[in-house]
Coordinates of C-alpha atoms in Angstrom, one line a residue:
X1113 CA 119.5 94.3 99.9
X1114 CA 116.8 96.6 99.5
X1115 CA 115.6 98.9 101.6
X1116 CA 112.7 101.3 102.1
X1117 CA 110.3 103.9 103.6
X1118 CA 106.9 106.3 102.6
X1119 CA 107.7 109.7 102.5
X1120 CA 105.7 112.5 103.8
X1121 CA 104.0 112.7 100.3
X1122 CA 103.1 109.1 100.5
X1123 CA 105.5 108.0 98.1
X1124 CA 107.8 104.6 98.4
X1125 CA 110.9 105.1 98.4
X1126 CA 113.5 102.1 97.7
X1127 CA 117.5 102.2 98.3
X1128 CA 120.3 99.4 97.8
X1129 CA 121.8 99.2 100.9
X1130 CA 124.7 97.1 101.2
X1131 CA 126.3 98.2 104.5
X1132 CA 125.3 99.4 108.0
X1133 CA 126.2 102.9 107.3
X1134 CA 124.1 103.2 104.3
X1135 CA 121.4 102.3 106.7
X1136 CA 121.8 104.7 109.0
X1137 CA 122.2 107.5 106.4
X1138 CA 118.4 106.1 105.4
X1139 CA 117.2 105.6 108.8
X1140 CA 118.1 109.3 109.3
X1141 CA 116.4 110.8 105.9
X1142 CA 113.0 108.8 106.4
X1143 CA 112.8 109.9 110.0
X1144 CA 110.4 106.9 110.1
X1145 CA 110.2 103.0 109.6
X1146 CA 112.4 101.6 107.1
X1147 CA 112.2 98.0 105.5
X1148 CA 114.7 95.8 104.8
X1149 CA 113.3 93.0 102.3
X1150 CA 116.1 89.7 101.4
X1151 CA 116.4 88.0 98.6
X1152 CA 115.6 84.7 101.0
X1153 CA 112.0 86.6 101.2
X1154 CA 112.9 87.4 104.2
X1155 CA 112.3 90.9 105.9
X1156 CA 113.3 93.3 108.9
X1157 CA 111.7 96.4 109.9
X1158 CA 113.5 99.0 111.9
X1159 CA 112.1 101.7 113.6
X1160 CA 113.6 103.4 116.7
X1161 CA 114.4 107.0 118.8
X1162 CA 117.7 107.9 120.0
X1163 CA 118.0 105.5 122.6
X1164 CA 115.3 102.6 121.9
X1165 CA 114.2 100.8 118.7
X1166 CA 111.7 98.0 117.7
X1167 CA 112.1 95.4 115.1
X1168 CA 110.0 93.3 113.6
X1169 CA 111.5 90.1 111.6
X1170 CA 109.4 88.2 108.9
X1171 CA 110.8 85.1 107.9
X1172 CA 111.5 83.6 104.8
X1173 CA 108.1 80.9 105.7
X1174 CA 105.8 84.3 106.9
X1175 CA 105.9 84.2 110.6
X1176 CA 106.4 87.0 112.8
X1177 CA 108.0 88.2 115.1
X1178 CA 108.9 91.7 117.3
X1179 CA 111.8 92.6 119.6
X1180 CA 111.9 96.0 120.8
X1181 CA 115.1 96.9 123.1
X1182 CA 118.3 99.7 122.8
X1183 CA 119.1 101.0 119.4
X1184 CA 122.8 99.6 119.8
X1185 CA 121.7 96.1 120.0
X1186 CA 119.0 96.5 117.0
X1187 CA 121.5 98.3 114.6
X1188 CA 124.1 95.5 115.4
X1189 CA 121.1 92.7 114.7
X1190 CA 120.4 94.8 111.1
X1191 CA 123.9 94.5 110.6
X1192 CA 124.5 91.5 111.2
X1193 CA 120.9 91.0 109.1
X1194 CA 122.7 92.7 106.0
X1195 CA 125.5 90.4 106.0
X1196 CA 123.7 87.0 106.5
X1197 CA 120.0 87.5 106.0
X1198 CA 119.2 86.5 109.1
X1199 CA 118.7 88.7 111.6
X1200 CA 120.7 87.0 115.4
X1201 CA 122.3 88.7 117.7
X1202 CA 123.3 88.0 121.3
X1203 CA 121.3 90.4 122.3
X1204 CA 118.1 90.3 120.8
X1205 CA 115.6 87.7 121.0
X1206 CA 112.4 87.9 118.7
X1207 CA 109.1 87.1 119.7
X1208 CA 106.6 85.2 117.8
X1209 CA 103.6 87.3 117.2
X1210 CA 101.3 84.0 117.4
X1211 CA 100.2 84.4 114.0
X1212 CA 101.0 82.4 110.8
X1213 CA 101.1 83.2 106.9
X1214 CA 98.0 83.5 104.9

């Protein structure tokens, strides 16, 4: 899965993340938002302090949707994101944003 971020220069930059650790090593160099895009044109954004994170899911059809919540539960949904492509979890339950693709 690919994953990425815009430096402090402006500049994308992409990583091959395959596991949740790899994530986290990313999530803590960007110091910002990172995106996860799947091949099912899917995507998951992940941004988050210490304690709290939000997320926000686009699915493979366009639509999206937000959660925002503790970090624990949305670094277990991008887990569980990287091994399936979709991003469930017990503990977190998108929202629909109430808009729909272009």
């Amino acid at each position: 899965m690919i994953a990425s971020y815009v430096d402090q220069e402006g500049e994308e930059r992409a990583f091959d993340v395959a596991c949740l650790g790899d994530f986290n090593a990313l999530v803590d160099e960007a110091r910002c938002s990172v995106l996860l895009e799947h091949e099912n044109g899917s995507s998951v954004a992940f941004s988050g302090g210490e304690s709290v994170a939000f997320l926000v899911w686009t699915d493979p059809l366009g639509y999206v949707y937000s959660w925002q919540g503790e970090r624990e539960h949305a670094l277990a949904c991008v887990q569980t994101y990287l091994e399936t492509g979709w991003p469930t979890s017990e503990a977190v339950r998108f929202t629909h944003d109430g808009s729909s693709p272009d």
